């Protein structure tokens, strides 16, 4: 869950590497470091904290034509300068690592006995020494021998003073791309890091090693045989990853949702249905067979899957299971015949979600579908049926537009399965009609921005908050609570409103804000009773009321009216004001909205 970038060029690469790290900062930001080879000198700079702290340490005279750099999300060893990468061995090998080496302790003991000195608590330093122990003039051979002994996951980039124009990188379980320039070549954890310098990329496969120098590159498979991989031209531009006139990426991404949803639907829906081509030519055969659906995901993506479970059972009448990937991957599960496996992931690099897919006994399932936002990701490359959410780059750690486009994508999946299985055409037409209206409705809801900013003031000095929902809005309440806690650090919990009286009601007093989204559905009256239970205990209600769901509120309640009335897309719309609420509470509390403490955007470790 760290970010790595490396370069070999004729020119000074320090600025390229620092810019690359800034673009990878979403992967971790507790410390950063860079190693540069300039003629016969290997130099290293490291700093605790964000990439800017590192940039501040590097003077304009510092230069090097070969270099590696790293932004860290600590796993082994606390965030500190000494644990920051690059790690050195005997002042000639420098290495950056993304992932976890599981057997580092035994390797470390052996290397220690052989006289290697360790300065950090990291698993990574062990790998630097291991490579040094094998180095006899050829960096590729040393790296190849060393990685053969490693258990765990890694994306590695290594340079050596003795061969200053060469960089060796490899991947197993962690993402790594090669970027091809003119008389200069690069590696990075993902393409975004290198967009300012190239649009030509090679996606390394599991176990691959690559040797790059200024003019050339050579890829080797895990067996040591040279291999060739396709060169891809990415359509992403360096500018697509900027804040524009917004204060934070999260704010920009919340406001991009009308467009993101429109993009997600573009070319996929017809007047009254979903186009056949959306999930590829094989999908109709698979969808006809489906009798049950298993969804697996993490965090916000899990919440999208949870909403979809309600839809699937109601619309398709098919049983649906949803589970967090970190549990599913280690559990023996029973797979009923003709189960479709569905994963959701913004990044497509989440270790637990990927492992769940990779360990799947595919023969037990009738097919697998992944819903993802990053076309170049491992999940997309390893899945058979894929639907891209097309939300565009999401940089803020808290997921917003990825979530709403995941929900739209799940409705596209449901309609496609429904179509293959003979679902009533009028239901399909209703859903598609609502999807069509969605971008306009989202734009309208975003006009609540200032009203919600004012409401957020009430939360600034609170320590806890409750989010309540019923039915399909229970996972929306979960998502609202997750958003609030991760960026404002206010403890927030979500409950199905009917569960309140079974315990959490004991927490309700005048200091406990209770957030409720009230759709105008069959459960409205039940929800109303739950809200009375809160009021009777002095709790203050913050109600986001869909059109037609106006309740007999009292002066104490804060009611924000949402002018939309829908049946299927209601949970998507309900998400927007909850995102704005979390955003403004966090801004007013002065937290680091885009890079909240202890978190990272892409969770590539388990
Ligand atoms: C929360 C958030 C995380 C991610 C989770 C899964 O705002 O962003 O909970 O949803 O880490 O990530 P992806 O979707 O990339 O698999």
Coordinates of C-alpha atoms and ligand atoms in Angstrom, one line a residue:
X1 CA 0.0 0.0 0.0
X2 CA 2.9 2.2 -0.6
X3 CA 3.8 4.0 -3.8
X4 CA 7.0 3.4 -5.7
X5 CA 8.5 5.1 -8.7
X6 CA 11.8 4.7 -10.5
X7 CA 13.5 6.3 -13.5
X8 CA 16.6 5.9 -15.7
X9 CA 17.2 8.9 -18.0
X10 CA 19.8 11.2 -19.5
X11 CA 18.4 14.1 -17.6
X12 CA 18.1 14.7 -13.9
X13 CA 15.2 12.5 -12.6
X14 CA 14.7 14.0 -9.1
X15 CA 11.8 16.3 -10.1
X16 CA 10.1 13.4 -12.1
X17 CA 10.4 11.2 -9.1
X18 CA 9.0 13.8 -6.6
X19 CA 6.1 14.5 -8.9
X20 CA 5.5 10.8 -9.3
X21 CA 5.4 10.5 -5.5
X22 CA 2.9 13.3 -5.2
X23 CA 0.7 11.4 -7.6
X24 CA 1.1 8.2 -5.6
X25 CA 0.6 9.8 -2.3
X26 CA -3.0 8.4 -2.2
X27 CA -1.3 5.0 -1.6
X28 CA 0.3 6.1 1.7
X29 CA 1.7 9.3 3.1
X30 CA 3.4 8.7 6.5
X31 CA 7.0 9.1 5.1
X32 CA 8.7 9.4 1.8
X33 CA 12.2 9.0 0.4
X34 CA 14.3 9.1 -2.7
X35 CA 17.7 7.6 -3.8
X36 CA 19.6 9.0 -6.7
X37 CA 22.8 7.9 -8.5
X38 CA 24.8 10.8 -9.8
X39 CA 27.9 9.7 -11.5
X40 CA 29.7 7.7 -8.8
X41 CA 27.6 8.7 -5.8
X42 CA 24.5 7.1 -4.3
X43 CA 22.6 9.6 -2.2
X44 CA 19.4 9.2 -0.2
X45 CA 16.9 11.7 1.3
X46 CA 14.1 10.7 3.5
X47 CA 11.5 12.6 5.5
X48 CA 8.7 11.8 8.0
X49 CA 5.3 12.9 6.8
X50 CA 4.1 13.8 3.3
X51 CA 6.0 14.1 0.0
X52 CA 6.2 17.9 0.5
X53 CA 8.4 17.3 3.5
X54 CA 10.8 15.3 1.3
X55 CA 10.7 17.9 -1.5
X56 CA 11.6 20.6 1.1
X57 CA 14.8 18.6 1.9
X58 CA 16.1 18.3 -1.6
X59 CA 18.1 21.3 -2.8
X60 CA 18.0 22.3 -6.5
X61 CA 21.6 21.1 -6.9
X62 CA 20.7 17.6 -6.0
X63 CA 20.5 15.6 -9.2
X64 CA 20.8 12.1 -10.5
X65 CA 20.0 10.4 -13.8
X66 CA 18.9 7.1 -12.1
X67 CA 16.7 7.0 -9.1
X68 CA 14.0 5.3 -7.1
X69 CA 11.5 6.9 -4.7
X70 CA 8.8 5.8 -2.3
X71 CA 5.8 7.0 -0.3
X72 CA 5.0 4.8 2.7
X73 CA 2.0 3.5 4.5
X74 CA 3.6 1.8 7.5
X75 CA 3.2 -1.9 8.1
X76 CA 6.4 -3.2 9.7
X77 CA 7.9 -0.5 11.9
X78 CA 6.4 2.8 12.9
X79 CA 6.4 5.8 10.6
X80 CA 9.9 7.3 11.1
X81 CA 12.7 8.5 9.0
X82 CA 14.8 5.4 9.7
X83 CA 12.0 3.1 8.6
X84 CA 11.3 5.2 5.5
X85 CA 12.4 3.8 2.1
X86 CA 14.7 3.6 0.1
X87 CA 16.6 1.0 2.2
X88 CA 20.3 0.6 1.5
X89 CA 22.6 -2.3 1.8
X90 CA 26.4 -1.7 2.2
X91 CA 25.9 1.8 0.6
X92 CA 25.6 0.3 -2.9
X93 CA 22.2 -1.3 -3.2
X94 CA 19.1 0.9 -2.8
X95 CA 15.6 -0.6 -2.8
X96 CA 12.0 0.5 -2.5
X97 CA 9.2 -1.9 -1.8
X98 CA 5.4 -2.0 -1.8
X99 CA 3.9 -5.0 -0.1
X100 CA 4.8 -7.3 2.8
X101 CA 7.5 -9.9 3.1
X102 CA 6.1 -12.7 5.2
X103 CA 9.3 -14.7 5.8
X104 CA 11.6 -11.7 6.5
X105 CA 12.4 -12.8 10.1
X106 CA 14.2 -16.0 9.1
X107 CA 16.0 -14.3 6.2
X108 CA 17.0 -11.4 8.5
X109 CA 18.5 -13.8 11.1
X110 CA 20.6 -15.5 8.5
X111 CA 21.8 -12.2 7.0
X112 CA 22.6 -10.9 10.5
X113 CA 24.7 -14.0 11.2
X114 CA 26.5 -13.3 7.9
X115 CA 27.5 -9.8 9.2
X116 CA 24.8 -7.6 7.7
X117 CA 23.8 -4.6 9.9
X118 CA 20.2 -3.6 10.2
X119 CA 19.2 0.0 10.9
X120 CA 15.4 -0.2 10.5
X121 CA 12.5 -2.4 11.8
X122 CA 11.2 -3.0 8.3
X123 CA 10.8 -6.2 6.4
X124 CA 12.1 -4.3 3.3
X125 CA 15.6 -3.8 4.6
X126 CA 16.1 -7.5 4.6
X127 CA 15.5 -7.7 0.9
X128 CA 18.1 -5.0 0.2
X129 CA 20.7 -7.0 2.1
X130 CA 19.6 -10.3 0.5
X131 CA 20.1 -8.8 -3.0
X132 CA 23.5 -7.4 -1.9
X133 CA 24.5 -10.9 -0.7
X134 CA 23.8 -12.3 -4.2
X135 CA 25.3 -9.4 -6.1
X136 CA 28.3 -10.3 -8.2
X137 CA 28.2 -7.6 -10.8
X138 CA 24.8 -8.4 -12.4
X139 CA 21.8 -6.8 -10.7
X140 CA 19.2 -8.8 -12.6
X141 CA 20.7 -12.1 -11.4
X142 CA 20.9 -10.9 -7.8
X143 CA 17.3 -9.7 -7.8
X144 CA 16.1 -12.9 -9.5
X145 CA 17.8 -15.1 -6.9
X146 CA 16.6 -13.0 -4.0
X147 CA 12.9 -12.8 -5.0
X148 CA 13.0 -16.6 -5.4
X149 CA 13.3 -16.8 -1.6
X150 CA 10.7 -14.3 -0.7
X151 CA 7.2 -15.1 0.5
X152 CA 4.5 -12.5 0.6
X153 CA 3.7 -9.7 -1.8
X154 CA 6.0 -7.2 -3.4
X155 CA 6.5 -4.5 -6.0
X156 CA 10.3 -3.8 -5.9
X157 CA 12.6 -1.3 -7.6
X158 CA 16.3 -1.7 -7.1
X159 CA 19.4 0.2 -8.2
X160 CA 23.1 -0.4 -7.6
X161 CA 26.0 2.0 -7.5
X162 CA 28.2 -0.4 -9.5
X163 CA 25.8 -0.3 -12.5
X164 CA 24.5 3.2 -12.4
X165 CA 22.4 3.1 -15.6
X166 CA 20.3 0.1 -14.7
X167 CA 17.2 -0.3 -12.7
X168 CA 15.6 -3.7 -11.9
X169 CA 12.0 -4.0 -10.8
X170 CA 9.7 -6.9 -10.2
X171 CA 6.2 -7.6 -8.9
X172 CA 4.3 -10.4 -7.1
X173 CA 0.9 -9.5 -5.7
X174 CA 1.6 -5.7 -5.8
X175 CA 1.0 -3.6 -8.9
X176 CA 3.8 -2.3 -11.1
X177 CA 3.9 -0.7 -14.5
X178 CA 6.8 0.1 -16.9
X179 CA 6.6 3.5 -18.5
X180 CA 8.4 4.0 -21.8
X181 CA 9.8 7.4 -22.8
X182 CA 12.2 8.6 -25.4
X183 CA 15.8 7.7 -24.3
X184 CA 14.4 7.3 -20.8
X185 CA 12.3 4.6 -19.0
X186 CA 10.4 4.3 -15.8
X187 CA 8.6 2.1 -13.4
X188 CA 5.8 3.0 -11.0
X189 CA 3.0 1.5 -8.9
X190 CA 0.5 2.9 -11.3
X191 CA 0.3 4.9 -14.5
X192 CA -0.9 8.2 -12.8
X193 CA 2.7 8.6 -11.4
X194 CA 4.2 8.8 -14.8
X195 CA 1.5 10.7 -16.8
X196 CA 3.6 13.9 -17.0
X197 CA 6.4 12.0 -18.8
X198 CA 4.8 9.3 -20.9
X199 CA 1.5 7.7 -22.1
X200 CA 3.1 4.4 -23.1
X201 CA 2.9 1.6 -20.5
X202 CA 3.5 -2.1 -20.0
X203 CA 1.6 -3.8 -17.3
X204 CA 3.8 -6.4 -15.7
X205 CA 2.3 -9.8 -15.0
X206 CA 2.5 -11.7 -11.7
X207 CA 6.2 -12.8 -11.0
X208 CA 7.7 -10.7 -13.8
X209 CA 11.0 -8.9 -13.5
X210 CA 12.1 -6.0 -15.7
X211 CA 15.5 -4.5 -16.4
X212 CA 15.4 -1.0 -17.6
X213 CA 18.1 1.5 -18.8
X214 CA 17.9 4.7 -20.7
X215 CA 17.4 3.2 -24.1
X216 CA 15.9 -0.2 -23.5
X217 CA 14.0 -2.6 -21.3
X218 CA 13.8 -6.4 -21.0
X219 CA 11.1 -8.3 -19.3
X220 CA 11.6 -11.8 -17.7
X221 CA 8.9 -14.1 -16.5
X222 CA 9.1 -15.7 -13.0
X223 CA 11.0 -18.7 -14.6
X224 CA 13.8 -16.4 -15.8
X225 CA 12.8 -16.6 -19.5
X226 CA 12.7 -13.3 -21.5
X227 CA 9.2 -12.4 -22.5
X228 CA 7.4 -9.7 -24.4
X229 CA 4.3 -7.8 -23.3
X230 CA 2.0 -5.5 -25.1
X231 CA 2.7 -1.7 -25.0
X232 CA -0.6 0.2 -24.1
X233 CA -1.3 3.8 -24.8
X234 CA -3.3 5.3 -21.9
X235 CA -6.0 7.8 -22.5
X236 CA -5.5 9.4 -19.1
X237 CA -3.9 12.8 -19.1
X238 CA -1.8 14.4 -16.5
X239 CA -4.4 17.2 -16.1
X240 CA -7.2 14.8 -15.2
X241 CA -5.6 14.5 -11.8
X242 CA -5.8 18.1 -10.6
X243 CA -8.1 19.9 -8.0
X244 CA -9.2 22.6 -10.4
X245 CA -10.9 25.4 -8.6
X246 CA -12.0 23.1 -5.7
X247 CA -10.4 23.2 -2.2
X248 CA -10.1 19.5 -1.9
X249 CA -10.1 16.5 -4.3
X250 CA -13.0 15.1 -2.3
X251 CA -15.1 18.2 -2.9
X252 CA -14.3 18.1 -6.6
X253 CA -15.1 14.4 -6.8
X254 CA -18.5 14.9 -5.0
X255 CA -19.3 17.6 -7.5
X256 CA -18.2 15.5 -10.4
X257 CA -20.9 12.9 -9.7
X258 CA -23.5 14.0 -12.2
X259 CA -20.9 13.7 -15.0
X260 CA -19.4 10.5 -13.6
X261 CA -22.9 8.9 -13.6
X262 CA -23.6 10.2 -17.2
X263 CA -20.2 8.7 -18.3
X264 CA -21.0 5.4 -16.7
X265 CA -24.3 5.2 -18.6
X266 CA -22.9 6.6 -21.9
X267 CA -23.4 4.1 -24.8
X268 CA -24.7 1.4 -22.4
X269 CA -28.5 2.1 -22.3
X270 CA -31.1 2.3 -25.0
X271 CA -34.5 3.9 -24.8
X272 CA -35.9 1.1 -22.6
X273 CA -33.1 -1.2 -21.8
X274 CA -29.4 -2.0 -21.5
X275 CA -27.4 -2.8 -24.6
X276 CA -26.3 -6.4 -25.1
X277 CA -22.7 -5.5 -25.4
X278 CA -22.3 -4.1 -22.0
X279 CA -20.8 -7.1 -20.3
X280 CA -19.3 -8.7 -23.5
X281 CA -20.4 -11.5 -25.8
X282 CA -20.3 -14.3 -23.3
X283 CA -22.4 -12.6 -20.7
X284 CA -25.8 -13.5 -22.0
X285 CA -25.0 -17.3 -21.8
X286 CA -23.7 -16.8 -18.2
X287 CA -26.5 -14.6 -17.1
X288 CA -29.2 -17.0 -18.3
X289 CA -27.8 -19.6 -16.0
X290 CA -27.5 -17.5 -12.8
X291 CA -29.5 -18.8 -9.9
X292 CA -27.7 -17.1 -7.0
X293 CA -25.2 -14.2 -6.6
X294 CA -22.2 -13.8 -4.3
X295 CA -20.8 -10.3 -3.9
X296 CA -17.4 -9.7 -2.3
X297 CA -15.8 -6.3 -1.7
X298 CA -14.3 -4.1 1.0
X299 CA -15.2 -0.7 2.7
X300 CA -17.3 1.6 0.6
X301 CA -17.3 -0.9 -2.3
X302 CA -18.8 -3.4 0.2
X303 CA -21.6 -0.9 1.0
X304 CA -22.3 -0.7 -2.8
X305 CA -22.6 -4.4 -2.9
X306 CA -24.8 -4.4 0.1
X307 CA -27.3 -2.0 -1.5
X308 CA -27.2 -4.2 -4.6
X309 CA -28.2 -7.2 -2.5
X310 CA -31.5 -5.5 -1.7
X311 CA -32.0 -4.7 -5.4
X312 CA -31.1 -8.2 -6.6
X313 CA -33.4 -10.0 -4.3
X314 CA -36.3 -7.5 -5.0
X315 CA -35.8 -7.0 -8.7
X316 CA -34.5 -10.4 -9.8
X317 CA -35.9 -12.6 -7.1
X318 CA -32.5 -14.3 -6.9
X319 CA -30.8 -15.0 -3.5
X320 CA -27.8 -12.8 -3.0
X321 CA -25.0 -13.1 -0.4
X322 CA -22.6 -10.2 0.3
X323 CA -19.4 -10.5 2.4
X324 CA -16.3 -8.5 3.1
X325 CA -13.4 -9.9 1.1
X326 CA -11.1 -10.2 4.2
X327 CA -13.5 -12.7 5.7
X328 CA -14.6 -14.4 2.5
X329 CA -11.1 -15.3 1.3
X330 CA -10.3 -17.3 4.5
X331 CA -13.6 -19.0 5.0
X332 CA -14.9 -22.2 3.6
X333 CA -18.1 -21.2 1.9
X334 CA -20.8 -23.3 0.4
X335 CA -21.4 -22.5 -3.3
X336 CA -24.9 -23.4 -4.5
X337 CA -25.0 -24.4 -8.2
X338 CA -25.0 -21.6 -10.8
X339 CA -23.7 -18.9 -8.5
X340 CA -22.3 -15.7 -10.1
X341 CA -19.4 -14.2 -8.3
X342 CA -19.3 -10.4 -8.3
X343 CA -16.4 -8.2 -7.0
X344 CA -16.6 -4.4 -6.7
X345 CA -13.5 -2.3 -6.3
X346 CA -12.6 1.3 -7.1
X347 CA -8.9 0.7 -7.4
X348 CA -8.9 -2.9 -8.6
X349 CA -5.8 -3.4 -6.4
X350 CA -7.4 -4.1 -3.0
X351 CA -5.4 -7.1 -1.7
X352 CA -8.3 -8.9 0.0
X353 CA -10.7 -8.5 -3.0
X354 CA -8.0 -9.6 -5.4
X355 CA -7.2 -12.6 -3.3
X356 CA -10.9 -13.6 -3.0
X357 CA -11.0 -13.6 -6.8
X358 CA -7.7 -15.4 -7.3
X359 CA -8.4 -18.1 -4.8
X360 CA -11.9 -18.7 -6.1
X361 CA -12.6 -22.3 -7.3
X362 CA -14.0 -20.9 -10.6
X363 CA -15.3 -24.3 -11.6
X364 CA -17.8 -24.0 -8.7
X365 CA -19.3 -20.7 -10.1
X366 CA -21.1 -20.1 -13.4
X367 CA -19.1 -17.0 -14.0
X368 CA -17.5 -13.9 -12.4
X369 CA -18.0 -10.2 -12.9
X370 CA -15.9 -7.3 -11.6
X371 CA -17.1 -3.7 -11.3
X372 CA -14.0 -1.5 -11.2
X373 CA -12.9 2.1 -11.9
X374 CA -9.3 1.6 -12.9
X375 CA -8.9 0.1 -16.4
X376 CA -5.3 -0.8 -15.9
X377 CA -5.8 -2.5 -12.5
X378 CA -5.0 -6.1 -11.6
X379 CA -8.7 -6.9 -11.0
X380 CA -9.7 -5.8 -14.5
X381 CA -6.9 -7.7 -16.1
X382 CA -7.7 -10.9 -14.1
X383 CA -11.5 -10.9 -14.4
X384 CA -13.5 -12.6 -17.2
X385 CA -16.5 -10.2 -17.3
X386 CA -15.8 -6.6 -16.4
X387 CA -17.8 -3.4 -16.2
X388 CA -15.8 -0.2 -15.8
X389 CA -17.5 2.4 -13.7
X390 CA -15.8 5.3 -15.6
X391 CA -15.9 7.6 -12.6
X392 CA -12.5 9.0 -13.6
X393 CA -9.5 9.2 -11.3
X394 CA -10.6 9.3 -7.7
X395 CA -7.8 10.9 -5.6
X396 CA -9.5 11.8 -2.3
X397 CA -9.0 8.8 0.1
X398 CA -12.7 8.8 0.9
X399 CA -14.6 7.2 -1.9
X400 CA -17.4 9.3 -3.4
X401 CA -18.0 9.2 -7.1
X402 CA -16.6 5.7 -7.2
X403 CA -19.5 4.6 -4.9
X404 CA -22.3 6.2 -6.8
X405 CA -21.0 4.9 -10.1
X406 CA -20.6 1.4 -8.6
X407 CA -24.3 1.6 -7.7
X408 CA -25.2 2.6 -11.2
X409 CA -23.1 -0.2 -12.6
X410 CA -24.8 -2.7 -10.3
X411 CA -28.2 -1.6 -11.7
X412 CA -26.8 -2.1 -15.2
X413 CA -25.7 -5.6 -14.1
X414 CA -29.1 -6.4 -12.6
X415 CA -30.9 -5.2 -15.7
X416 CA -28.6 -7.2 -17.9
X417 CA -29.2 -10.4 -15.8
X418 CA -32.9 -9.6 -15.7
X419 CA -33.0 -9.2 -19.5
X420 CA -31.3 -12.6 -20.0
X421 CA -33.7 -14.2 -17.5
X422 CA -36.9 -12.7 -18.9
X423 CA -37.5 -10.0 -16.3
X424 CA -40.7 -8.0 -17.0
X425 CA -39.8 -5.4 -19.6
X426 CA -41.7 -2.7 -17.8
X427 CA -39.5 -3.1 -14.7
X428 CA -36.4 -2.8 -16.9
X429 CA -37.8 0.3 -18.6
X430 CA -38.6 1.9 -15.2
X431 CA -35.1 1.3 -14.0
X432 CA -33.5 2.6 -17.2
X433 CA -35.8 5.6 -17.1
X434 CA -34.7 6.4 -13.6
X435 CA -31.0 6.0 -14.5
X436 CA -31.4 8.4 -17.3
X437 CA -32.8 11.1 -14.9
X438 CA -30.1 10.5 -12.4
X439 CA -27.4 13.0 -13.6
X440 CA -29.9 15.9 -13.5
X441 CA -31.2 14.9 -10.1
X442 CA -27.7 14.7 -8.7
X443 CA -26.9 18.2 -10.0
X444 CA -30.0 19.4 -8.2
X445 CA -29.1 17.8 -5.0
X446 CA -25.6 19.3 -5.1
X447 CA -27.3 22.7 -4.8
X448 CA -27.9 21.7 -1.1
X449 CA -24.2 22.4 -0.6
X450 CA -24.5 25.6 1.4
X451 CA -27.4 24.4 3.5
X452 CA -25.5 21.3 4.5
X453 CA -22.4 23.3 5.2
X454 CA -24.4 25.3 7.7
X455 CA -25.9 22.1 9.3
X456 CA -22.3 20.6 9.6
X457 CA -21.5 23.2 12.2
X458 CA -23.7 21.3 14.7
X459 CA -21.4 18.3 14.4
X460 CA -18.0 20.0 14.8
X461 CA -17.8 19.6 18.6
X462 CA -19.5 16.2 18.8
X463 CA -17.7 13.0 19.6
X464 CA -20.2 10.5 18.3
X465 CA -23.0 10.3 15.7
X466 CA -25.6 7.7 14.8
X467 CA -26.8 7.0 11.3
X468 CA -30.1 5.1 10.9
X469 CA -31.6 3.5 7.9
X470 CA -34.1 0.8 7.0
X471 CA -34.1 -1.6 4.1
X472 CA -31.9 -0.5 1.2
X473 CA -31.0 2.6 3.2
X474 CA -29.3 0.6 5.9
X475 CA -26.2 0.2 3.8
X476 CA -26.5 3.9 2.8
X477 CA -26.5 4.8 6.6
X478 CA -23.4 2.5 6.9
X479 CA -21.7 4.5 4.1
X480 CA -22.7 7.8 5.7
X481 CA -21.2 6.7 9.0
X482 CA -18.0 5.4 7.3
X483 CA -17.5 8.7 5.5
X484 CA -18.0 10.8 8.6
X485 CA -15.6 8.7 10.7
X486 CA -12.8 8.4 8.2
X487 CA -12.4 12.1 7.4
X488 CA -13.7 13.9 10.5
X489 CA -12.5 11.3 13.1
X490 CA -15.9 11.5 14.8
X491 CA -17.0 8.1 16.0
X492 CA -20.0 7.2 13.8
X493 CA -22.1 4.1 13.8
X494 CA -24.8 2.9 11.5
X495 CA -27.8 0.8 12.6
X496 CA -30.8 -0.6 10.9
X497 CA -33.4 1.8 12.5
X498 CA -35.4 -1.2 13.9
X499 CA -32.3 -2.4 15.9
X500 CA -32.1 0.9 17.9
X501 CA -34.2 -0.4 20.8
X502 CA -32.1 -3.5 21.1
X503 CA -29.1 -1.6 22.5
X504 CA -27.9 1.6 20.8
X505 CA -30.8 3.6 22.1
X506 CA -28.9 3.6 25.4
X507 CA -26.3 5.9 23.8
X508 CA -28.8 8.6 22.7
X509 CA -28.8 11.8 24.7
X510 CA -28.7 15.5 23.8
X511 CA -25.0 15.2 22.7
X512 CA -25.8 12.5 20.1
X513 CA -26.7 13.7 16.6
X514 CA -28.8 11.1 14.8
X515 CA -28.8 11.2 11.0
X516 CA -31.7 9.6 9.1
X517 CA -32.4 9.4 5.4
X518 CA -36.2 9.1 4.9
X519 CA -37.2 7.8 1.5
X520 CA -40.9 7.9 0.7
X521 CA -41.2 4.1 0.7
X522 CA -43.2 1.3 2.5
X523 CA -40.9 1.6 5.5
X524 CA -41.5 5.3 6.1
X525 CA -44.0 4.9 9.0
X526 CA -41.8 2.3 10.7
X527 CA -38.9 4.7 10.4
X528 CA -41.0 7.5 11.8
X529 CA -41.6 5.4 14.9
X530 CA -37.9 4.8 15.3
X531 CA -37.3 8.6 15.0
X532 CA -39.8 9.2 17.8
X533 CA -37.8 6.8 20.0
X534 CA -34.7 9.0 19.5
X535 CA -36.6 12.2 20.2
X536 CA -38.1 10.8 23.4
X537 CA -34.5 10.4 24.7
X538 CA -33.5 14.0 23.8
X539 CA -31.6 13.0 20.7
X540 CA -31.4 15.5 17.9
X541 CA -32.5 14.3 14.5
X542 CA -30.9 15.4 11.2
X543 CA -33.3 14.2 8.5
X544 CA -32.6 14.0 4.8
X545 CA -36.2 13.7 3.5
X546 CA -37.0 12.6 0.0
X547 CA -40.0 14.3 -1.7
X548 CA -43.2 13.0 -0.2
X549 CA -41.5 11.7 2.9
X550 CA -42.1 14.9 4.9
X551 CA -42.7 14.1 8.5
X552 CA -44.4 16.1 11.2
X553 CA -41.1 17.5 12.5
X554 CA -40.7 19.7 15.5
X555 CA -38.6 22.8 15.9
X556 CA -35.7 20.7 17.3
X557 CA -35.3 18.6 14.2
X558 CA -33.2 19.6 11.3
X559 CA -34.9 18.6 8.1
X560 CA -33.2 18.9 4.7
X561 CA -35.6 18.5 1.9
X562 CA -34.5 16.5 -1.1
X563 CA -36.6 17.3 -4.1
X564 CA -36.5 14.0 -5.8
X565 CA -38.9 11.1 -5.9
X566 CA -37.7 7.8 -7.3
X567 CA -38.1 4.2 -6.7
X568 CA -34.9 2.4 -7.7
X569 CA -32.3 5.0 -7.7
X570 CA -33.3 6.5 -4.3
X571 CA -30.2 5.1 -2.4
X572 CA -27.9 6.7 -5.0
X573 CA -29.5 10.1 -4.5
X574 CA -29.5 9.7 -0.7
X575 CA -25.7 9.3 -0.7
X576 CA -25.0 12.8 -2.1
X577 CA -26.1 14.9 1.0
X578 CA -24.4 12.5 3.3
X579 CA -21.1 13.0 1.5
X580 CA -21.5 16.7 1.7
X581 CA -22.3 16.5 5.4
X582 CA -19.1 14.5 6.1
X583 CA -17.0 16.8 3.9
X584 CA -18.1 20.0 5.6
X585 CA -17.8 18.5 9.1
X586 CA -14.2 17.5 8.3
X587 CA -13.4 20.9 6.8
X588 CA -14.8 22.7 9.8
X589 CA -12.8 20.4 12.2
X590 CA -9.7 21.1 10.2
X591 CA -8.7 17.6 9.4
X592 CA -6.8 16.5 6.3
X593 CA -9.8 15.8 4.2
X594 CA -8.1 14.2 1.2
X595 CA -5.5 12.2 3.1
X596 CA -7.0 11.3 6.5
X597 CA -4.7 10.0 9.1
X598 CA -3.7 6.3 9.1
X599 CA -5.4 5.6 5.8
X600 CA -4.5 5.1 2.2
X601 CA -6.4 5.1 -1.0
X602 CA -5.3 1.7 -2.4
X603 CA -5.1 -1.0 0.2
X604 CA -2.7 -3.4 -1.5
X605 CA -1.8 -5.2 1.8
X606 CA -4.1 -7.5 3.7
Ligands
LIG1 C1 -13.7 4.5 2.1 C2 -12.9 3.8 1.1 C3 -12.5 2.5 1.4 C4 -12.5 1.6 0.1 C5 -11.9 0.2 0.4 C6 -12.0 -0.6 -0.8 O1 -14.1 5.8 1.7 O2 -12.6 4.4 0.1 O3 -13.3 1.9 2.4 O4 -13.8 1.6 -0.4 O5 -10.6 0.4 0.8 O6 -11.2 -0.1 -1.9 P1 -11.5 -0.5 -3.4 O7 -12.9 0.0 -3.7 O8 -10.4 0.2 -4.1 O9 -11.4 -2.0 -3.4

